[in-house]
PDB file of C-alpha atoms in Angstrom:
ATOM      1  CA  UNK A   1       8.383 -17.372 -58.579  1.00  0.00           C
ATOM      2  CA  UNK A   2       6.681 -14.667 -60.028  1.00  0.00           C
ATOM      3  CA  UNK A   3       4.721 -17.164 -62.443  1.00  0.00           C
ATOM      4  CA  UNK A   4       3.783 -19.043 -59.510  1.00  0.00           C
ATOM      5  CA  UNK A   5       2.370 -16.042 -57.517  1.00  0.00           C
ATOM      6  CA  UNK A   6       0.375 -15.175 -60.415  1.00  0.00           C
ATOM      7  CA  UNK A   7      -1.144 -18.215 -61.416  1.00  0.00           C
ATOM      8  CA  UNK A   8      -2.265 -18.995 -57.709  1.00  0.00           C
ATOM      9  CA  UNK A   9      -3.857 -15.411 -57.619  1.00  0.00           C
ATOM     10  CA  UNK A  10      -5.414 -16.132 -60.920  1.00  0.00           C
ATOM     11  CA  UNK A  11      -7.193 -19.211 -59.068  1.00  0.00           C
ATOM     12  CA  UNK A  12      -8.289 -17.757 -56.421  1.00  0.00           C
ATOM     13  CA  UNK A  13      -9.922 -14.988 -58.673  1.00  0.00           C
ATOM     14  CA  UNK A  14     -11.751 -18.156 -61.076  1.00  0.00           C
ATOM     15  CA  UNK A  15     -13.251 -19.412 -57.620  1.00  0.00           C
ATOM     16  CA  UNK A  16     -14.596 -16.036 -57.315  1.00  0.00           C
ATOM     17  CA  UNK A  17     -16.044 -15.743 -60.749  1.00  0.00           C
ATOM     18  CA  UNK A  18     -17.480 -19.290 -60.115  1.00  0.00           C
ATOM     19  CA  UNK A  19     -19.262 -18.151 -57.015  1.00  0.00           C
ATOM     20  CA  UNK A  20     -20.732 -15.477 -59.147  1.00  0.00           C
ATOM     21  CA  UNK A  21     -24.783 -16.446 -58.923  1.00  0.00           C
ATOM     22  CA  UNK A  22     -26.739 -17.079 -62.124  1.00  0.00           C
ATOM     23  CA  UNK A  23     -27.931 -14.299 -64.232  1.00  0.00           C
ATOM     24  CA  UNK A  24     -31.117 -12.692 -61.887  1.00  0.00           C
ATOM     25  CA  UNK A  25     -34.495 -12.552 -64.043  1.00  0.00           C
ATOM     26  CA  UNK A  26     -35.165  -9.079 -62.106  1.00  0.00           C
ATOM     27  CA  UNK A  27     -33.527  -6.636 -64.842  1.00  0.00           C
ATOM     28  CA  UNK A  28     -32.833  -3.976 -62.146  1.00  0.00           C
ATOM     29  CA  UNK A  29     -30.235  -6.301 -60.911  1.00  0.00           C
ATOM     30  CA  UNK A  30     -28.921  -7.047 -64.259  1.00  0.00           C
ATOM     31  CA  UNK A  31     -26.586  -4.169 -64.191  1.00  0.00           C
ATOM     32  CA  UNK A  32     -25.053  -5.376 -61.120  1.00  0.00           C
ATOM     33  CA  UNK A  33     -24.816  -8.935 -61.622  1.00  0.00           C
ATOM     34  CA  UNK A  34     -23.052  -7.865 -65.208  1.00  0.00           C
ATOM     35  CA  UNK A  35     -20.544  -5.564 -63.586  1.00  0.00           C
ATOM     36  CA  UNK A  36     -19.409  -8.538 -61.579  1.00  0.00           C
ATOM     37  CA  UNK A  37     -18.577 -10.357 -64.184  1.00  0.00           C
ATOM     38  CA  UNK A  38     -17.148  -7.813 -66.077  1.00  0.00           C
ATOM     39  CA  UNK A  39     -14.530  -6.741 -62.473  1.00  0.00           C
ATOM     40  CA  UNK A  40     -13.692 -10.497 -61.824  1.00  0.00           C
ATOM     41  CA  UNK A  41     -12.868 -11.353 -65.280  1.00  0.00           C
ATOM     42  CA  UNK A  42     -10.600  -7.719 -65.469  1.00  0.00           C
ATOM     43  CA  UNK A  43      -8.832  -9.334 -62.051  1.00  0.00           C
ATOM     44  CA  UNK A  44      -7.810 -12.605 -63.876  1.00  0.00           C
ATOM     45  CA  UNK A  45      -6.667 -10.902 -67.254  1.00  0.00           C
ATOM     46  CA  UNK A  46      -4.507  -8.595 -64.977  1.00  0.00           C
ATOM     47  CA  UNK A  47      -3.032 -11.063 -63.076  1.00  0.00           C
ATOM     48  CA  UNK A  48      -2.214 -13.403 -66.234  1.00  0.00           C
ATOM     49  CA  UNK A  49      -0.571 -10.624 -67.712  1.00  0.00           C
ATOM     50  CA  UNK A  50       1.420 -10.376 -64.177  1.00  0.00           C
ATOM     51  CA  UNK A  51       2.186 -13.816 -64.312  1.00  0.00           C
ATOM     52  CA  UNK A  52       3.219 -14.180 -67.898  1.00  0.00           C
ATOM     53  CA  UNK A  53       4.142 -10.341 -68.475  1.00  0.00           C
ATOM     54  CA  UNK A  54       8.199 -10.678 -70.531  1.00  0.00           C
ATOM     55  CA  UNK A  55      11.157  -9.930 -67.869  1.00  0.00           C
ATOM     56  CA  UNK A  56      13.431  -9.364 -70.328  1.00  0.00           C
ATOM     57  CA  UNK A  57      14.224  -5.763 -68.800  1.00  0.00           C
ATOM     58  CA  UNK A  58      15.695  -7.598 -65.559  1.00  0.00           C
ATOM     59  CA  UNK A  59      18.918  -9.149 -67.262  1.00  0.00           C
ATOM     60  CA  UNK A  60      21.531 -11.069 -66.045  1.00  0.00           C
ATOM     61  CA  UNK A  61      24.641  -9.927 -67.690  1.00  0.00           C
ATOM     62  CA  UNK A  62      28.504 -11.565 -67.203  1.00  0.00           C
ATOM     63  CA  UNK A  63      31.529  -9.662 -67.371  1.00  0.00           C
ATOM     64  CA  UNK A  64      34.598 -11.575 -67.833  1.00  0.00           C
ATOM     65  CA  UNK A  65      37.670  -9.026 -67.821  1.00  0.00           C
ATOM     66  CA  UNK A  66      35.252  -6.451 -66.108  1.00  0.00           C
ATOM     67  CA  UNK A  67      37.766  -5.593 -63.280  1.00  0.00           C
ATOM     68  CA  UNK A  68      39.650  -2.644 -65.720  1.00  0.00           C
ATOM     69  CA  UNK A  69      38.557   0.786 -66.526  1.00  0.00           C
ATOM     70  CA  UNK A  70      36.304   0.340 -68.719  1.00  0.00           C
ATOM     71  CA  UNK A  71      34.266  -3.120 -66.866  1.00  0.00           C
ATOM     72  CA  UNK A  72      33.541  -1.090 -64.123  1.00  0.00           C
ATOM     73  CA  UNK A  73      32.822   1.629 -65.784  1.00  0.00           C
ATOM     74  CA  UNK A  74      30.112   0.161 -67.623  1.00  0.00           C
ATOM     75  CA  UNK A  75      28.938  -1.883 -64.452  1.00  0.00           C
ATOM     76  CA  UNK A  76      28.362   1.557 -62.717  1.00  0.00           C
ATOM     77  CA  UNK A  77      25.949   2.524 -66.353  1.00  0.00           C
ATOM     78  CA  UNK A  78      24.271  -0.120 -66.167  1.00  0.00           C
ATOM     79  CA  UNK A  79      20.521  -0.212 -64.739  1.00  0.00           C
ATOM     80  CA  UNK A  80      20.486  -0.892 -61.035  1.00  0.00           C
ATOM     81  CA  UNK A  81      17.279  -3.509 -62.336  1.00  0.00           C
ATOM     82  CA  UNK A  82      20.186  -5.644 -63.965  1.00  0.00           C
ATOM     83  CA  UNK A  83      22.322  -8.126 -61.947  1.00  0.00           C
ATOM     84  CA  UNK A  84      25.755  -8.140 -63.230  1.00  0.00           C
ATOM     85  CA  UNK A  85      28.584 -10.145 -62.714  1.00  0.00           C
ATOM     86  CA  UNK A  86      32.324  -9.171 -62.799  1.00  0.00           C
ATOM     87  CA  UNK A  87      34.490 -12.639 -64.093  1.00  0.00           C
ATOM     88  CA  UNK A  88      37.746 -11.975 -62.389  1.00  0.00           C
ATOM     89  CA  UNK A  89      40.634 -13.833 -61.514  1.00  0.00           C
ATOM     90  CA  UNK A  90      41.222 -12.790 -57.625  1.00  0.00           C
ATOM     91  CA  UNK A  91      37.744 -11.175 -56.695  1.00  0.00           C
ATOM     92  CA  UNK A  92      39.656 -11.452 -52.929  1.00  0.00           C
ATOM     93  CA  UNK A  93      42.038  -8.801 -54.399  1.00  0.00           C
ATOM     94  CA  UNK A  94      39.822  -6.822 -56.606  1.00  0.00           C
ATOM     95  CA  UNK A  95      36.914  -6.802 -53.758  1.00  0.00           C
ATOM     96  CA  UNK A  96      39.429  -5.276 -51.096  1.00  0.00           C
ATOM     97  CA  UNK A  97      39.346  -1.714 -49.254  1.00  0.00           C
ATOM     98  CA  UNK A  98      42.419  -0.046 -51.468  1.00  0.00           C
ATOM     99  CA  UNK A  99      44.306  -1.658 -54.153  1.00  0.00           C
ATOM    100  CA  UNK A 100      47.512  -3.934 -52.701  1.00  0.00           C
ATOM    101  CA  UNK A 101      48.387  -5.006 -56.464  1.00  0.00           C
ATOM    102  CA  UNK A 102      48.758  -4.033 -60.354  1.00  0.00           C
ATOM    103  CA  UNK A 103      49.081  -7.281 -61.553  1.00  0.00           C
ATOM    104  CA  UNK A 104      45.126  -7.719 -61.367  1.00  0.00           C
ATOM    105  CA  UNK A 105      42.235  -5.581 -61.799  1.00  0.00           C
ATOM    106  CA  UNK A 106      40.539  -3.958 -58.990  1.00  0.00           C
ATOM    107  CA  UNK A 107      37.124  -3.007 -58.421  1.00  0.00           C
ATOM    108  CA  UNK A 108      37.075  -1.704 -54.666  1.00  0.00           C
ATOM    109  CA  UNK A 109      34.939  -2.362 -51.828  1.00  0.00           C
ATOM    110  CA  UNK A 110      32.961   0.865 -51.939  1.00  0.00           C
ATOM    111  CA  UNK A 111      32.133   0.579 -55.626  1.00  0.00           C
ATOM    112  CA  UNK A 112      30.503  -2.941 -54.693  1.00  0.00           C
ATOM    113  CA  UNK A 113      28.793  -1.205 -51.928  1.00  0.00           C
ATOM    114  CA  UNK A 114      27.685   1.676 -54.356  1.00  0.00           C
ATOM    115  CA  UNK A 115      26.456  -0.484 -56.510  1.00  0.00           C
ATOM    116  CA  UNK A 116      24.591  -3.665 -54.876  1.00  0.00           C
ATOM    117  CA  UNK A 117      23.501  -5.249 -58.293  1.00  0.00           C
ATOM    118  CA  UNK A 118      27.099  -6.260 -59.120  1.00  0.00           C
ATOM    119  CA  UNK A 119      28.946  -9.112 -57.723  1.00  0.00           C
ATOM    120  CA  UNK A 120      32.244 -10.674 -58.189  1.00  0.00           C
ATOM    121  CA  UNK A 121      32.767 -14.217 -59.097  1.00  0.00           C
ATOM    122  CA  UNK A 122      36.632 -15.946 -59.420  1.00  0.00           C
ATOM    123  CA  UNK A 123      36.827 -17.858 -62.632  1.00  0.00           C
ATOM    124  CA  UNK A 124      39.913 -19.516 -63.969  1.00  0.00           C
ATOM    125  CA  UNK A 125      40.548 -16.598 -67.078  1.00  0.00           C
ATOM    126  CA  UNK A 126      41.248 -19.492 -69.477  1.00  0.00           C
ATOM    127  CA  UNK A 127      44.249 -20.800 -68.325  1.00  0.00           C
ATOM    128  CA  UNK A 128      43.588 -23.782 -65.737  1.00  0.00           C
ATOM    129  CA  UNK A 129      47.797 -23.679 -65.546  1.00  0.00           C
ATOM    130  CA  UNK A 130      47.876 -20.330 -64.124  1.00  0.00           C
ATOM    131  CA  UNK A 131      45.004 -20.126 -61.504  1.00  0.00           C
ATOM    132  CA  UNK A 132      45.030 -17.488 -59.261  1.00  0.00           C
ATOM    133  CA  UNK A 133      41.411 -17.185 -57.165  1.00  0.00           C
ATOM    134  CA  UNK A 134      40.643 -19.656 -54.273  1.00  0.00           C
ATOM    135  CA  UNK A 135      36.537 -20.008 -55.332  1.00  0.00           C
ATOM    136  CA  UNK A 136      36.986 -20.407 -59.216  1.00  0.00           C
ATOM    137  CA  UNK A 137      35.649 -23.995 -59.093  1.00  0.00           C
ATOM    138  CA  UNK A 138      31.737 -23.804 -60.608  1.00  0.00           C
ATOM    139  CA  UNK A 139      31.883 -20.257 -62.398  1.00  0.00           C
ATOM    140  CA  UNK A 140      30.089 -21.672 -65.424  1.00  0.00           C
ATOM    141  CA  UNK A 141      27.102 -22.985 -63.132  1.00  0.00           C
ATOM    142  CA  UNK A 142      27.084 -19.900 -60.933  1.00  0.00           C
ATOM    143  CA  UNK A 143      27.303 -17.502 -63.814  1.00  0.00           C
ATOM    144  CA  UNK A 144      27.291 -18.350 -67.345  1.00  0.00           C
ATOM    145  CA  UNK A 145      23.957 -20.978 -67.269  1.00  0.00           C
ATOM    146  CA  UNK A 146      21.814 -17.906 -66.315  1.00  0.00           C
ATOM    147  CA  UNK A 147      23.248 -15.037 -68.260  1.00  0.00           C
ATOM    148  CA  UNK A 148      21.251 -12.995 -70.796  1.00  0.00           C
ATOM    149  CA  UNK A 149      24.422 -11.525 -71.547  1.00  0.00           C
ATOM    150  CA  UNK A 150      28.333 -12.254 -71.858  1.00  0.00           C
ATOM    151  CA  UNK A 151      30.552  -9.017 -72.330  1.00  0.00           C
ATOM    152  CA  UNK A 152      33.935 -10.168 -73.122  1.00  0.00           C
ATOM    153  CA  UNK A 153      36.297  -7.782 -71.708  1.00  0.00           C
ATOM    154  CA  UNK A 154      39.039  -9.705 -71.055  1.00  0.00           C
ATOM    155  CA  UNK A 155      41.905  -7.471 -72.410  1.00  0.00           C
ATOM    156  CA  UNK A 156      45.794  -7.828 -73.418  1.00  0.00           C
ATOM    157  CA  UNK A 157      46.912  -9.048 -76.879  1.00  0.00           C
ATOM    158  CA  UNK A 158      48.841 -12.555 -75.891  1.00  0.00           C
ATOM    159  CA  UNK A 159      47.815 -15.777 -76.081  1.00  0.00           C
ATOM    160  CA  UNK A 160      46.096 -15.326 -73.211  1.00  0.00           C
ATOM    161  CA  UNK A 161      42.789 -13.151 -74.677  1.00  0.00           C
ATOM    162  CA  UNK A 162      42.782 -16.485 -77.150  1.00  0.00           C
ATOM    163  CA  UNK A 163      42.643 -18.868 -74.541  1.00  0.00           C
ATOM    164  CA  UNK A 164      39.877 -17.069 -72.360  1.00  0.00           C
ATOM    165  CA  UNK A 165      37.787 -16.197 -75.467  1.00  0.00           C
ATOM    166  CA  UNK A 166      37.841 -20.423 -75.758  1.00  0.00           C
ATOM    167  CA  UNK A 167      36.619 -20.917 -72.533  1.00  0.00           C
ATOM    168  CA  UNK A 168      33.940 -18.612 -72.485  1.00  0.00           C
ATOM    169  CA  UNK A 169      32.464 -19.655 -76.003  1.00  0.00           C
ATOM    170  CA  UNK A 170      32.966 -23.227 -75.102  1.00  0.00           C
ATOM    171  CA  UNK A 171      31.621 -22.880 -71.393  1.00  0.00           C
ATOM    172  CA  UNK A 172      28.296 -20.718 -72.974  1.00  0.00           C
ATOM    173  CA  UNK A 173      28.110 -23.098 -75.742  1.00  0.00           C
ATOM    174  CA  UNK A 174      27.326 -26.543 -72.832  1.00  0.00           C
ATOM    175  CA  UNK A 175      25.751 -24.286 -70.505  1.00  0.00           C
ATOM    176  CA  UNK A 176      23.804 -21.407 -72.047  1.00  0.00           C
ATOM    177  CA  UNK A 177      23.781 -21.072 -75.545  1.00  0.00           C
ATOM    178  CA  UNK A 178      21.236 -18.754 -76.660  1.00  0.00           C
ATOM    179  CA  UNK A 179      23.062 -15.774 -74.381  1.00  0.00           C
ATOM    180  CA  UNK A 180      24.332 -12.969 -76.083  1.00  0.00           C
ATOM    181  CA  UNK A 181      27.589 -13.183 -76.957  1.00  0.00           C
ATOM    182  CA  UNK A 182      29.222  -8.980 -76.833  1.00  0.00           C
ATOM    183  CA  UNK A 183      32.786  -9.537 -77.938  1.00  0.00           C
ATOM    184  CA  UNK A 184      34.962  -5.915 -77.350  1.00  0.00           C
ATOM    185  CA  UNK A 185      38.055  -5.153 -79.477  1.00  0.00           C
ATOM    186  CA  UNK A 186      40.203  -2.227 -79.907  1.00  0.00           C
ATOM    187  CA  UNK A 187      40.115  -0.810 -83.236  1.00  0.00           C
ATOM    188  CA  UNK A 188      43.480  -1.662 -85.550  1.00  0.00           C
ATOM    189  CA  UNK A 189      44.234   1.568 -85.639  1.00  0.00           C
ATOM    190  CA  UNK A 190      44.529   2.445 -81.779  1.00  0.00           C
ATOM    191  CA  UNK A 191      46.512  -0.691 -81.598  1.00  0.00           C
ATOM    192  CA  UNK A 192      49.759   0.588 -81.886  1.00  0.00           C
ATOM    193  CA  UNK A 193      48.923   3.196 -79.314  1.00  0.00           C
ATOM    194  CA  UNK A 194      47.954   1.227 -76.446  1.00  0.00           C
ATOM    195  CA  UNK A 195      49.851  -1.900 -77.267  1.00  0.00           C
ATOM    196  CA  UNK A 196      53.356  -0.972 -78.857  1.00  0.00           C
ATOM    197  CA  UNK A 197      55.170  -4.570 -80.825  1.00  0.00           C
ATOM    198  CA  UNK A 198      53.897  -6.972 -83.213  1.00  0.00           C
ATOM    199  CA  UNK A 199      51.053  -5.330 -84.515  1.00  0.00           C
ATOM    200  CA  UNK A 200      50.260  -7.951 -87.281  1.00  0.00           C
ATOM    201  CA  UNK A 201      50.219 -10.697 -84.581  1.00  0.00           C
ATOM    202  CA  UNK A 202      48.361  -8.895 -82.306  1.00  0.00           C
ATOM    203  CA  UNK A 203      46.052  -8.287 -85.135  1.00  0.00           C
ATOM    204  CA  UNK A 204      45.108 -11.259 -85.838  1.00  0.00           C
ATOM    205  CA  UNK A 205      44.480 -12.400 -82.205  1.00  0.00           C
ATOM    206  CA  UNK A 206      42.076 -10.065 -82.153  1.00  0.00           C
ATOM    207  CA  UNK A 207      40.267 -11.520 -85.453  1.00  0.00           C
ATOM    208  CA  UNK A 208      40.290 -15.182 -84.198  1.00  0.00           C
ATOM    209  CA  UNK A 209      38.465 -14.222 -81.049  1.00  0.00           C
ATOM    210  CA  UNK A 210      36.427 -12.502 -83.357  1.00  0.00           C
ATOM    211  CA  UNK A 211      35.828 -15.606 -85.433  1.00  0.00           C
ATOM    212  CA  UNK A 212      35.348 -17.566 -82.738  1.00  0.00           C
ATOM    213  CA  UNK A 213      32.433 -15.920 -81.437  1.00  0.00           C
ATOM    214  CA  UNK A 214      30.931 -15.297 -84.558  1.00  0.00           C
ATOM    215  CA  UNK A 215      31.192 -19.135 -86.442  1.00  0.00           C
ATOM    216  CA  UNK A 216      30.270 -20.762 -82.725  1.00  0.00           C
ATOM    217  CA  UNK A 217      27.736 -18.622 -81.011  1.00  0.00           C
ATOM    218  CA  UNK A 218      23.799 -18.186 -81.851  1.00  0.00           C
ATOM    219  CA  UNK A 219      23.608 -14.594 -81.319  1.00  0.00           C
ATOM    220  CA  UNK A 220      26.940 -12.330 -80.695  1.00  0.00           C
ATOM    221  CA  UNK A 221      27.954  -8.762 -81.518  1.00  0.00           C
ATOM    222  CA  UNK A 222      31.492  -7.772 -82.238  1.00  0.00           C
ATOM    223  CA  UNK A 223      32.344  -4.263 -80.698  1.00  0.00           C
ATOM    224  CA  UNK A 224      35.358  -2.564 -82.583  1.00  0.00           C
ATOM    225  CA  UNK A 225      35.606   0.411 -80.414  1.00  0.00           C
ATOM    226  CA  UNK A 226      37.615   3.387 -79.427  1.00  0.00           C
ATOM    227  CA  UNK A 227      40.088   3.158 -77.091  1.00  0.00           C
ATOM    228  CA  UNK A 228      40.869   6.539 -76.113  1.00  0.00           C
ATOM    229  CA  UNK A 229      37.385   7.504 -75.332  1.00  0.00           C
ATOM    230  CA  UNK A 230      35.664   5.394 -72.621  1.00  0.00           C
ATOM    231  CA  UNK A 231      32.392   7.165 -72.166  1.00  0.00           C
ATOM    232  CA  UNK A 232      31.717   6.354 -75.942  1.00  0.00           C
ATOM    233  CA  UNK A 233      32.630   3.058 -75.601  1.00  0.00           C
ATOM    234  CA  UNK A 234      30.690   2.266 -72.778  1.00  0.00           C
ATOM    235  CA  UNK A 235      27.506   3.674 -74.688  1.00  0.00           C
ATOM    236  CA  UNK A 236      27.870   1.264 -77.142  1.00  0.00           C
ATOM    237  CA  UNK A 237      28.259  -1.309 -75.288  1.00  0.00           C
ATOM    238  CA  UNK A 238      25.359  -0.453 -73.105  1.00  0.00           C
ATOM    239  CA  UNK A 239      23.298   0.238 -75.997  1.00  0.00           C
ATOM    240  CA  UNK A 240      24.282  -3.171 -77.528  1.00  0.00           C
ATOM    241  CA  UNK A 241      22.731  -5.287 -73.888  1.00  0.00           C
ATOM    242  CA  UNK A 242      19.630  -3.067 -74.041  1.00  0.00           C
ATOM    243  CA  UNK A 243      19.333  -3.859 -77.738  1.00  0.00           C
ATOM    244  CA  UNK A 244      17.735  -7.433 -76.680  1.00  0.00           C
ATOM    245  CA  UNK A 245      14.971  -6.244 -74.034  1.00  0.00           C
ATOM    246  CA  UNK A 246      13.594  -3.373 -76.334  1.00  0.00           C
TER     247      UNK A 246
END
């Protein structure tokens, strides 16, 4: 659209320079028949550069997982010029006036309202066994095809996080391949902290979905990260979305 409004400005300004008369022979007119040129041809540079001018500071950035602490949290840092969408499993639930559940994040109604540039979308979370939202059918279309950015939130250390990194690589990968790809992991160490059992199992769940992103995806970033301090957290990930419109 915006291409299209500046392009159709742009013709109306070559008419203009067309109309322009010849060059006068009186040179006290020179001057003015010069300046003109000089204003009409300024128009259609401006509006080319309108028309043409990179976007790349209005993103479209996907959250999958983004219904937890730290999701919304960086939804509420990021700029109000970005759309961003939260991937969640029952946006009816996580949408609603007060939280009716535990079992699945929760965003809130006045947060949305706060904050018009983010949306929630259902998507199936991996697992097309264990679906949960009533509007999950078409997430990849409605979400994924137009993303700048995918921030992989989706947290807990079974099988699950393996099976939703999958679908999200392998969704990108038909639909939108050249979007970044911002996987988040707790660092090992933190591990045992927030996640108490099988450590070496859980360890290597987290390095698969690791590997996954990095051997399938054109451009990714893995985010080892701090799990204790979410402000710092969220700056890197923020810092790692703005890192492709500077």
């Amino acid at each position: 659209e915006r291409k299209d409004v500046g392009c159709r400005l742009f013709r109306v300004c070559f008419l203009q320079h067309q109309l322009i008369p010849t060059p006068p022979t009186d040179s006290s007119k020179v001057t003015l028949h010069f300046t003109m040129i000089m204003k009409t041809s300024l128009q259609c540079s401006l509006l080319l550069a309108y028309a043409w001018l990179p976007t790349a500071w209005t993103l479209n950035i996907v959250i999958p997982g983004g219904s937890g602490k730290l999701g919304t949290l960086v939804a509420s840092k990021i700029s109000p010029s970005h759309d961003v969408t939260i991937l969640t499993r029952n946006a009816f639930l996580a949408s609603a006036p007060s939280r009716v559940t535990e079992v699945f994040g929760y965003v809130g109604e006045s947060f949305l309202r706060k904050h018009p540039n983010v949306s929630l979308r259902d998507w199936d979370g991996g697992d097309l066994l264990d679906i949960v939202g009533c509007d999950w059918m078409g997430w990849q279309e409605d979400t994924l095809k137009k993303a700048d950015v995918v921030v992989n939130l989706v947290g807990g250390y079974t099988e699950q996080r393996t099976m939703a990194t999958e679908r999200i690589v392998r969704e990108s990968l038909t639909v939108n391949p050249t979007a970044l790809q911002i996987s988040v992991t707790p660092r090992e160490e933190d591990l045992p902290v927030i996640s108490p059992g099988m450590p070496t199992l859980k360890i290597k769940r987290l390095q698969d979905c690791e590997d996954m992103v990095e051997a399938n995806c054109q451009n990714s970033a893995c985010l080892r990260l701090e799990c204790n301090n979410l402000e710092k957290s969220c700056e890197e990930i923020i810092k790692t979305i703005e890192s492709i419109s500077s």
